[in-house]
């Protein structure tokens, strides 16, 4: 299988002078990233608990992104992993730590490793260890679990191996119109004097760390609806992809631009050249031989559907107090800024986060210095990480806006005023942020007042009205221990239920293809517009006879490629990790044959030239037979 090397699709590159890289500083810093895209066919998605929502292709690939920060080669350190997944999982943490122990001994433990999910609802499920979260996925899905564990391990290994001296800068700013409160009536039950201290009923502030990039901002990963079946990192995954593309294009200004003679040719020449190159047909191929993290925060009552919630039958706004229509909450649906196009909504919300991150990244001047420290109680894990004046509170739940504010303020107050032995290390400049959905998942935390109304967040606050008070109490213990330099007594370890997992989802059992065809042959070739050429903004698509993508996830590879003709050679310029390219899988009406459709929404930045769409995959004759790899390409087409 060929590995596609990413090329910038733009015809030129930006100015790298404004980016800047720290080459020395107070810390050792390492970053890593690895593909964690799970099975793209027939696996229920984690998030909406909708049994009809099973994977059927890829919007863009999912990744585990890690940063490791250490005081010195032998000094204190921590690893923070940002997952393009719904949430952290205790079983994932257990298995990752087992692997890290075999590699590094006791260097990375449950105390100093945080694994946080961005809360996309468009990733394969079946990776949490408790059955309640795996019912709709028909139990545990080993392929989903293994993809995530492997990616976390290898991203940490990458970050560890890349450790080098560097500086870290912090910056803050407000993100405009990327989230609204989805339970405003519950928020209004919080004391008026408390609400008066804040300008909005959601937290709009983004906190950014500049080493490459990590940014915390609270908004749900639900721009993609419960009817979506394409694997996607949703708006935060999109923001990360946009940032990585921006950073790459602005730090490779000396690279050769993607151009060829056809860019300077007239349209008729492009069209004639495209017409001369036909589809290749399926053929065998061999085996397979750029970082920004947009982290989740106190996301509980924050939705990216910023246009509001409306009744799908009448089009009128949903009931304010209950978010329902005629006492039926299933009729109430949120609308994103690109409504009714959820892909566009995902892009817009992702861009709003990405654009603010770029602003903060470029303008960051305040350097972080000081100690690295951490504290962690294990059954339902809570964790506190310190990076100089920055405190990260790792929570295994979705805190509402006000619940998160109360927790942050309580910990800052504890660090500043209540600890007599703190030696003045913590002051009013101390920054406290929440990393939500980290290390495990146990649903929501609402304030006492919000709990009384029993909207969705409150009804999912499992331990009752005083849950927030309990979290504040336990985090204060961590804060006090950290300020005093004391250790926390380790509690009992969480159970490892890996061997007890129930898996009812059957494996694919082998593929067949229509008589007289090969895997990778065209079912429907490119349909060229009447004028003979596509223009920027058009959509080009082709459908191939294919096989179930669960046979090989093509990790760090791709199922779909856009290739551009460069002289006499085809050069890959987009793949299924790009926002503009879609890989869609389904079976035909007979349920006997698989089809893969590749759709390319031609970006405005694309160069004029000759292109084709190419598909990679693998098949099996029977469930237990070896994989056979194949590829196929469409006819060529012109883009002007």
XYZ file of C-alpha atoms in Angstrom:
640
model
C 0.000 0.000 0.000
C 1.421 3.373 -0.889
C 1.783 5.911 1.875
C 0.577 9.269 0.656
C 2.878 12.112 1.579
C 0.859 15.282 2.170
C 1.489 18.168 -0.166
C 0.089 21.632 0.280
C -2.647 22.045 -2.272
C -2.134 25.757 -2.665
C -0.058 26.990 -5.579
C 2.310 28.795 -3.207
C 3.228 29.066 0.447
C 2.992 31.772 3.053
C 5.601 33.706 4.937
C 7.208 31.671 7.713
C 8.829 34.646 9.406
C 5.793 35.348 11.556
C 5.664 31.843 13.045
C 8.814 31.598 15.141
C 10.156 28.540 16.947
C 11.692 28.387 20.394
C 15.036 26.596 20.238
C 15.917 26.780 23.908
C 14.136 27.541 27.123
C 13.129 26.269 30.516
C 11.615 22.919 29.539
C 12.150 19.852 27.443
C 9.253 19.622 25.003
C 8.177 16.837 22.671
C 5.108 16.416 20.485
C 3.702 13.358 18.742
C 0.721 12.476 16.554
C -0.585 9.148 15.266
C -3.559 7.954 13.238
C -6.306 6.393 15.421
C -9.025 6.057 12.780
C -11.105 3.019 13.662
C -13.276 0.749 11.517
C -15.025 2.746 8.792
C -17.838 0.276 8.135
C -20.639 -1.169 10.224
C -19.530 -0.052 13.713
C -21.886 2.027 15.850
C -20.671 5.534 16.649
C -20.044 6.678 20.218
C -22.006 9.683 21.425
C -25.641 9.770 20.346
C -26.503 6.156 21.349
C -28.328 5.808 18.031
C -28.255 2.177 16.898
C -28.875 3.229 13.285
C -25.745 5.393 13.266
C -22.992 3.028 12.125
C -19.824 4.012 10.316
C -19.967 4.115 6.514
C -16.854 5.999 5.458
C -14.506 8.782 6.491
C -14.986 12.538 6.565
C -11.416 12.995 7.808
C -9.139 10.789 9.872
C -8.921 10.751 13.653
C -5.643 11.270 15.493
C -4.072 11.029 18.928
C -1.977 14.151 19.557
C 0.439 14.191 22.488
C 2.686 16.712 24.137
C 5.265 15.770 26.774
C 6.813 18.473 28.943
C 9.704 17.831 31.351
C 11.863 19.970 33.631
C 14.933 17.944 32.624
C 15.810 14.508 31.281
C 15.406 13.023 34.747
C 13.105 15.636 36.272
C 9.322 15.813 36.675
C 7.274 15.502 33.491
C 3.782 14.853 32.258
C 2.198 13.671 29.031
C -1.100 15.131 27.817
C -2.871 13.221 25.053
C -5.676 14.830 23.060
C -7.855 12.194 21.382
C -10.151 12.631 18.409
C -12.619 10.498 20.336
C -15.742 10.976 22.368
C -13.973 10.695 25.703
C -11.234 9.007 27.658
C -11.690 5.421 28.803
C -10.358 3.848 31.978
C -9.604 0.589 30.177
C -7.677 2.456 27.479
C -5.609 4.193 30.169
C -4.866 0.860 31.873
C -3.644 -0.790 28.666
C -1.664 2.241 27.505
C 0.140 2.421 30.850
C 0.974 -1.284 30.647
C 2.642 -0.691 27.286
C 4.457 2.423 28.477
C 5.770 0.565 31.519
C 7.310 -2.101 29.290
C 9.054 0.650 27.299
C 9.976 3.254 29.908
C 9.604 1.650 33.334
C 7.932 4.017 35.820
C 8.575 7.185 33.822
C 4.921 7.472 32.714
C 2.183 6.468 35.150
C -1.484 7.137 35.894
C -0.337 10.169 37.882
C 1.389 12.049 35.058
C -0.408 10.814 31.931
C -3.690 12.507 30.981
C -5.775 11.120 28.107
C -8.523 13.531 27.071
C -11.253 13.235 24.422
C -12.437 16.106 22.222
C -16.007 14.698 22.430
C -16.667 14.070 18.778
C -19.863 12.056 18.315
C -18.621 10.760 14.955
C -16.050 8.144 15.929
C -16.402 4.347 16.184
C -17.643 3.158 19.580
C -17.146 0.041 21.643
C -13.943 1.078 23.480
C -15.170 1.803 27.038
C -15.096 -1.011 29.533
C -18.570 -0.672 31.039
C -21.456 -2.228 29.138
C -23.807 0.746 29.492
C -21.629 2.666 27.011
C -21.346 -0.251 24.577
C -24.918 -1.476 24.257
C -25.592 0.288 20.965
C -22.271 -0.977 19.514
C -23.267 -4.562 20.394
C -20.617 -4.658 23.073
C -16.875 -4.236 22.978
C -15.272 -3.623 19.548
C -11.654 -4.776 19.679
C -10.709 -3.014 16.453
C -11.919 0.363 17.779
C -10.115 -0.184 21.067
C -6.863 -1.355 19.502
C -6.732 1.569 17.058
C -6.976 4.065 19.923
C -4.540 2.298 22.270
C -1.938 1.866 19.519
C -2.206 5.510 18.506
C -1.870 6.807 22.068
C 1.146 4.621 22.758
C 2.936 5.580 19.548
C 2.137 9.291 19.856
C 3.626 9.281 23.370
C 6.681 7.399 22.094
C 7.077 9.998 19.335
C 6.789 12.865 21.802
C 9.221 11.189 24.215
C 11.797 10.620 21.484
C 11.514 14.216 20.247
C 12.133 15.874 23.622
C 14.395 18.878 23.233
C 14.893 22.225 24.984
C 12.216 24.766 24.257
C 10.039 27.548 25.571
C 6.301 27.547 26.138
C 4.128 30.625 25.746
C 0.558 31.148 26.923
C -2.110 33.380 25.469
C -5.852 33.897 25.912
C -8.653 35.351 23.858
C -12.367 35.075 23.157
C -13.812 32.882 20.405
C -16.812 34.525 18.817
C -20.014 32.621 18.041
C -18.684 29.054 18.296
C -21.042 27.876 21.034
C -24.245 28.779 22.871
C -25.862 27.463 26.019
C -28.241 24.631 25.165
C -29.913 24.710 28.601
C -30.344 28.435 29.254
C -33.334 27.970 31.567
C -31.240 25.813 33.909
C -28.389 28.311 33.822
C -30.806 31.050 34.930
C -31.457 29.135 38.157
C -27.916 29.919 39.329
C -27.777 32.932 41.704
C -28.239 36.252 39.944
C -25.242 37.801 41.680
C -23.062 34.955 40.454
C -24.359 35.222 36.883
C -23.755 38.972 36.959
C -20.011 38.365 37.253
C -19.864 36.905 33.749
C -20.732 38.545 30.424
C -22.094 35.330 28.842
C -23.861 32.131 29.811
C -21.016 30.151 28.206
C -17.252 30.523 28.539
C -15.939 32.086 25.330
C -12.286 32.205 26.370
C -9.702 30.086 24.568
C -6.441 29.369 26.393
C -3.566 28.520 24.073
C -0.126 27.059 24.731
C 2.478 27.727 22.073
C 5.083 25.023 21.634
C 3.398 23.854 18.571
C -0.190 24.319 19.638
C -2.630 23.212 22.290
C -5.825 25.139 22.886
C -8.664 24.669 25.367
C -12.120 25.912 24.491
C -15.530 24.510 25.416
C -18.018 23.508 22.736
C -19.661 20.176 22.046
C -18.430 17.966 19.218
C -21.923 17.749 17.789
C -21.834 19.815 14.618
C -22.297 16.445 12.909
C -25.791 15.139 13.671
C -26.981 11.760 14.913
C -27.721 10.825 11.288
C -24.107 11.243 10.131
C -22.249 8.008 9.303
C -18.829 9.345 8.288
C -15.955 9.120 10.774
C -15.063 12.685 11.741
C -13.273 14.675 14.415
C -16.169 17.146 14.169
C -15.435 20.837 14.778
C -12.430 20.395 17.096
C -10.826 17.817 14.856
C -11.464 20.156 11.928
C -9.863 23.054 13.804
C -6.771 20.923 14.437
C -6.540 19.938 10.765
C -6.916 23.556 9.650
C -4.250 24.698 12.096
C -1.824 21.964 11.041
C -2.281 22.864 7.368
C -1.744 26.546 8.180
C 1.384 25.816 10.195
C 2.806 23.534 7.499
C 2.198 26.054 4.735
C 3.790 28.835 6.794
C 6.938 26.900 7.750
C 7.772 25.461 4.318
C 8.144 28.623 2.285
C 11.247 27.215 0.602
C 9.410 24.157 -0.673
C 8.726 23.765 -4.356
C 5.193 24.933 -5.161
C 2.758 22.451 -6.675
C 2.675 23.614 -10.272
C 3.161 22.285 -13.740
C 2.928 23.514 -17.297
C -0.787 22.814 -17.364
C -1.338 25.610 -14.857
C -0.278 28.037 -17.585
C -2.209 26.299 -20.342
C -5.587 27.347 -21.600
C -8.725 25.479 -20.587
C -9.123 23.616 -23.863
C -5.636 22.138 -23.514
C -6.447 20.924 -19.999
C -9.679 19.356 -21.189
C -8.027 17.541 -24.090
C -5.274 16.185 -21.859
C -7.841 14.998 -19.311
C -9.930 13.242 -21.961
C -6.919 11.234 -23.097
C -6.411 9.529 -19.714
C -8.944 6.845 -18.864
C -9.666 4.879 -15.699
C -6.994 2.308 -14.855
C -9.240 -0.419 -13.475
C -8.581 -2.467 -10.368
C -5.143 -3.972 -9.804
C -3.213 -5.424 -6.849
C -0.835 -3.343 -4.789
C 1.692 -4.039 -2.067
C 1.357 -3.701 1.692
C 1.729 -0.358 3.356
C 5.038 0.306 4.780
C 2.419 17.701 10.300
C 0.485 19.336 15.080
C -2.303 21.180 16.743
C -4.551 19.976 19.559
C -7.918 21.593 20.256
C -8.796 20.282 23.692
C -12.169 20.079 25.394
C -13.115 21.989 28.540
C -16.301 22.471 30.625
C -18.506 21.554 27.686
C -21.596 20.220 29.459
C -24.208 22.759 28.381
C -22.416 24.270 25.370
C -23.554 23.441 21.836
C -22.028 24.453 18.495
C -25.533 24.765 17.040
C -25.390 28.523 17.391
C -28.550 29.319 15.424
C -30.618 27.751 18.205
C -32.985 24.803 18.553
C -36.101 24.408 16.402
C -38.980 21.972 16.025
C -38.469 19.772 12.987
C -42.214 19.546 12.355
C -43.183 23.225 12.609
C -39.883 25.059 12.245
C -40.694 27.105 15.353
C -38.269 27.521 18.285
C -38.324 24.694 20.819
C -39.847 25.166 24.258
C -37.446 27.343 26.277
C -37.680 25.451 29.542
C -37.546 21.898 28.251
C -36.075 21.997 24.723
C -39.016 20.003 23.430
C -41.813 20.303 20.886
C -45.330 19.334 21.989
C -43.699 17.580 24.998
C -41.532 15.512 22.640
C -37.811 16.273 22.899
C -37.037 14.099 19.850
C -38.629 16.761 17.650
C -36.267 19.462 18.897
C -33.061 19.794 16.853
C -30.237 22.335 17.009
C -29.097 24.234 13.942
C -25.468 25.004 13.216
C -24.264 28.066 11.305
C -24.256 26.153 8.000
C -27.777 24.730 8.448
C -28.991 22.542 6.830
C -25.488 21.405 5.757
C -23.850 19.819 8.820
C -20.496 19.450 7.031
C -20.507 23.195 6.461
C -21.473 23.793 10.101
C -18.544 21.628 11.206
C -16.220 23.607 8.973
C -17.463 27.004 10.173
C -17.236 26.186 13.892
C -13.832 24.582 13.330
C -12.621 27.632 11.445
C -13.765 29.990 14.201
C -11.670 28.060 16.724
C -8.723 27.674 14.353
C -8.670 31.377 13.396
C -8.612 32.461 17.032
C -5.859 29.921 17.721
C -3.752 31.350 14.897
C -4.226 34.885 16.268
C -3.217 33.765 19.743
C -0.320 31.671 18.451
C 1.189 34.499 16.427
C 0.749 37.085 19.192
C 1.780 34.929 22.190
C 4.578 36.610 24.161
C 4.001 35.561 27.786
C 6.389 32.735 28.602
C 5.591 29.984 31.087
C 8.307 29.174 33.609
C 8.417 27.267 36.858
C 7.798 23.829 38.240
C 6.184 20.815 36.641
C 4.083 18.861 39.088
C 1.068 16.556 39.232
C -1.366 14.863 41.625
C -3.897 12.020 40.930
C -7.279 9.415 43.616
C -7.772 6.388 41.276
C -11.142 4.675 41.015
C -12.928 7.539 39.261
C -9.786 9.452 38.365
C -9.285 13.143 38.918
C -5.934 14.682 38.150
C -4.135 17.969 38.549
C -1.201 18.938 36.321
C 1.049 21.952 36.819
C 3.109 23.725 34.178
C 4.524 26.780 35.925
C 1.596 29.082 36.669
C -0.802 26.973 34.579
C -2.965 24.398 36.362
C -4.835 21.774 34.322
C -7.727 20.010 36.065
C -8.390 16.654 34.393
C -12.005 15.640 34.964
C -13.784 12.498 33.726
C -17.038 14.289 33.087
C -18.819 17.081 31.254
C -19.047 20.052 33.622
C -21.611 22.699 32.771
C -20.418 26.267 32.259
C -21.171 27.409 35.815
C -20.013 24.162 37.384
C -16.665 24.582 35.647
C -16.388 28.202 36.750
C -16.993 27.249 40.384
C -14.405 24.469 40.245
C -11.746 26.678 38.653
C -12.313 29.499 41.124
C -12.282 27.182 44.130
C -8.935 25.686 43.135
C -7.368 29.040 42.340
C -8.538 30.390 45.682
C -7.130 27.365 47.455
C -3.754 27.750 45.788
C -3.586 31.516 46.375
C -4.922 32.138 49.852
C -5.578 29.035 51.896
C -2.165 27.371 51.758
C 0.253 28.921 54.216
C 3.194 26.873 52.930
C 2.688 27.797 49.297
C 5.703 30.144 49.423
C 3.949 32.645 47.184
C 4.262 30.449 44.096
C 0.568 30.900 43.274
C -0.980 34.326 42.893
C -3.638 36.169 40.962
C -1.825 35.362 37.714
C -2.298 31.644 38.230
C -4.296 30.168 35.327
C -6.660 27.254 35.960
C -8.242 25.394 33.049
C -10.415 22.297 32.844
C -9.596 19.359 30.581
C -12.914 17.585 30.237
C -13.656 13.948 29.388
C -10.196 12.910 30.589
C -9.011 9.444 31.685
C -12.542 8.064 32.045
C -16.173 9.015 31.479
C -18.969 9.327 34.021
C -21.388 11.698 32.278
C -22.245 15.211 33.568
C -21.790 17.618 36.474
C -24.405 20.365 36.960
C -24.582 22.915 39.749
C -26.939 22.336 42.688
C -29.347 24.932 41.286
C -29.266 23.494 37.750
C -29.875 20.033 39.154
C -33.259 21.130 40.446
C -34.667 21.642 36.943
C -33.518 18.224 35.708
C -32.734 19.177 32.158
C -30.472 16.794 30.249
C -27.214 17.763 31.976
C -28.741 17.583 35.452
C -30.546 14.317 34.759
C -27.174 12.876 33.705
C -25.399 14.058 36.879
C -25.217 10.560 38.286
C -24.257 11.158 41.906
C -26.990 13.611 42.801
C -27.270 17.352 43.487
C -24.034 17.572 45.491
C -21.789 16.029 42.826
C -20.072 19.349 42.095
C -19.391 19.958 45.791
C -17.750 16.537 45.987
C -15.473 17.307 43.054
C -14.515 20.668 44.523
C -13.741 18.977 47.839
C -11.488 16.353 46.250
C -9.700 18.773 43.928
C -9.008 21.038 46.899
C -7.175 18.114 48.489
C -5.014 17.790 45.391
C -4.393 21.546 45.321
C -3.419 21.628 48.981
C -1.042 18.711 48.552
C 0.548 20.302 45.501
C 1.010 23.686 47.189
C 2.566 22.018 50.247
C 4.702 19.639 48.211
C 2.980 16.638 49.757
C 2.136 13.336 48.140
C -1.367 11.913 47.871
C -2.055 8.489 49.280
C -2.800 6.151 46.386
C -6.245 4.609 46.607
C -7.366 1.275 45.177
C -6.695 0.721 41.485
C -9.621 0.584 39.054
C -10.614 -2.849 37.782
C -9.250 -4.217 34.525
C -12.281 -5.735 32.815
C -10.613 -6.434 29.464
C -11.088 -10.205 29.678
C -14.726 -9.801 30.720
C -15.759 -7.800 27.655
C -18.755 -8.978 25.650
C -18.408 -8.666 21.862
C -21.433 -9.448 19.711
C -20.527 -7.554 16.537
C -19.564 -10.130 13.875
C -16.427 -9.741 11.789
C -16.833 -9.303 8.031
C -16.924 -12.720 6.408
C -15.313 -12.192 3.021
C -16.163 -10.220 -0.102
C -17.234 -10.921 -3.634
C -17.437 -8.683 -6.692
C -19.754 -8.650 -9.702
C -18.836 -11.193 -12.395
C -16.276 -9.880 -14.817
C -14.956 -7.157 -12.496
C -12.000 -6.686 -10.177
C -11.868 -4.901 -6.859
C -10.983 -1.312 -7.720
C -12.818 -1.286 -11.052
C -15.130 1.612 -11.743
C -18.831 1.256 -11.023
C -19.450 4.902 -11.918
C -16.652 6.958 -13.455
C -16.257 10.723 -13.208
C -19.128 12.627 -14.821
C -17.523 15.669 -16.405
C -19.565 18.909 -16.671
C -20.902 19.792 -20.107
C -18.299 22.511 -20.577
C -15.579 19.872 -20.110
C -13.996 21.204 -16.932
C -14.644 21.478 -13.212
C -14.243 24.816 -11.474
C -13.233 25.560 -7.896
C -16.165 24.790 -5.595
C -17.529 21.962 -7.792
C -17.754 18.382 -6.561
C -16.124 15.519 -8.486
C -17.036 11.949 -7.542
C -16.448 8.373 -8.671
C -17.626 4.985 -7.357
C -15.465 1.845 -7.264
C -16.268 -1.817 -6.668
C -14.662 -2.347 -3.290
C -14.469 -4.454 -0.132
C -15.145 -3.954 3.554
C -12.674 -1.375 4.965
C -12.528 -3.254 8.261
C -10.006 -5.742 6.867
C -7.230 -3.167 7.127
C -7.737 0.277 8.637
C -4.830 1.553 6.510
C -3.461 3.340 9.560
C -1.299 6.316 8.555
C -2.413 5.550 5.007
C -5.587 6.343 3.089
C -8.579 4.822 1.320
C -8.938 7.776 -1.047
C -6.572 10.043 -2.937
C -6.788 12.968 -5.323
C -3.825 12.829 -7.695
C -2.583 15.672 -9.885
C -0.697 15.149 -13.128
C 2.810 16.604 -12.749
C 4.637 16.193 -16.041
C 4.425 12.451 -16.723
C 3.719 11.466 -13.112
C 0.673 11.425 -10.832
C 1.312 13.215 -7.537
C -0.999 12.769 -4.513
C -2.298 16.136 -3.289
C -5.324 15.247 -1.098
C -6.240 12.127 0.852
C -8.922 10.995 3.289
C -7.335 13.053 6.061
C -8.258 16.221 4.167
C -11.457 18.112 4.849
C -12.328 18.382 1.160
C -12.152 14.650 0.348
C -14.812 12.129 1.411
C -14.565 8.350 1.425
C -18.022 6.732 1.536
C -18.707 3.002 1.787
C -21.891 0.981 1.400
C -23.224 -2.291 0.019
C -25.337 -2.347 -3.114
C -29.055 -3.145 -3.197
C -28.377 -6.871 -3.467
C -26.289 -6.785 -0.244
C -23.695 -8.881 -2.101
C -21.170 -6.284 -3.231
C -19.376 -3.346 -1.615
C -18.982 0.068 -3.193
C -16.625 2.930 -2.316
C -17.481 6.428 -3.438
C -14.843 9.152 -3.410
C -16.108 12.728 -3.436
C -13.844 15.740 -3.792
C -15.179 19.206 -3.056
C -12.639 21.136 -5.081
C -11.117 23.825 -2.806
C -10.725 27.386 -3.998
C -6.985 26.991 -3.287
C -6.618 24.062 -5.709
C -4.330 24.597 -8.682
C -5.650 24.452 -12.211
C -4.596 21.207 -13.828
C -5.453 17.586 -14.582
C -6.585 15.329 -11.730
C -7.971 11.870 -11.036
C -9.474 10.070 -8.036
C -7.827 6.905 -6.722
C -9.067 4.258 -4.279
C -7.026 1.895 -2.104
C -8.430 -1.085 -0.211
C -8.053 -4.706 0.778
C -10.295 -7.740 0.459
C -10.598 -11.279 1.784
C -12.021 -14.311 0.031
C -13.098 -15.753 3.384
C -13.039 -14.532 6.968
C -9.750 -16.315 7.693
C -7.950 -15.848 4.390
C -5.098 -13.319 4.019
C -5.676 -9.762 2.879
C -5.350 -9.010 -0.812
C -4.641 -5.331 -1.532
C -5.991 -3.486 -4.545
C -6.193 -0.046 -6.069
C -8.045 1.648 -8.897
C -8.173 5.085 -10.464
C -10.852 7.096 -12.221
C -10.548 8.765 -15.577
C -8.810 12.111 -15.436
C -10.566 15.460 -15.431
C -9.623 19.088 -15.756
C -9.931 21.743 -13.055
C -9.721 25.340 -14.195
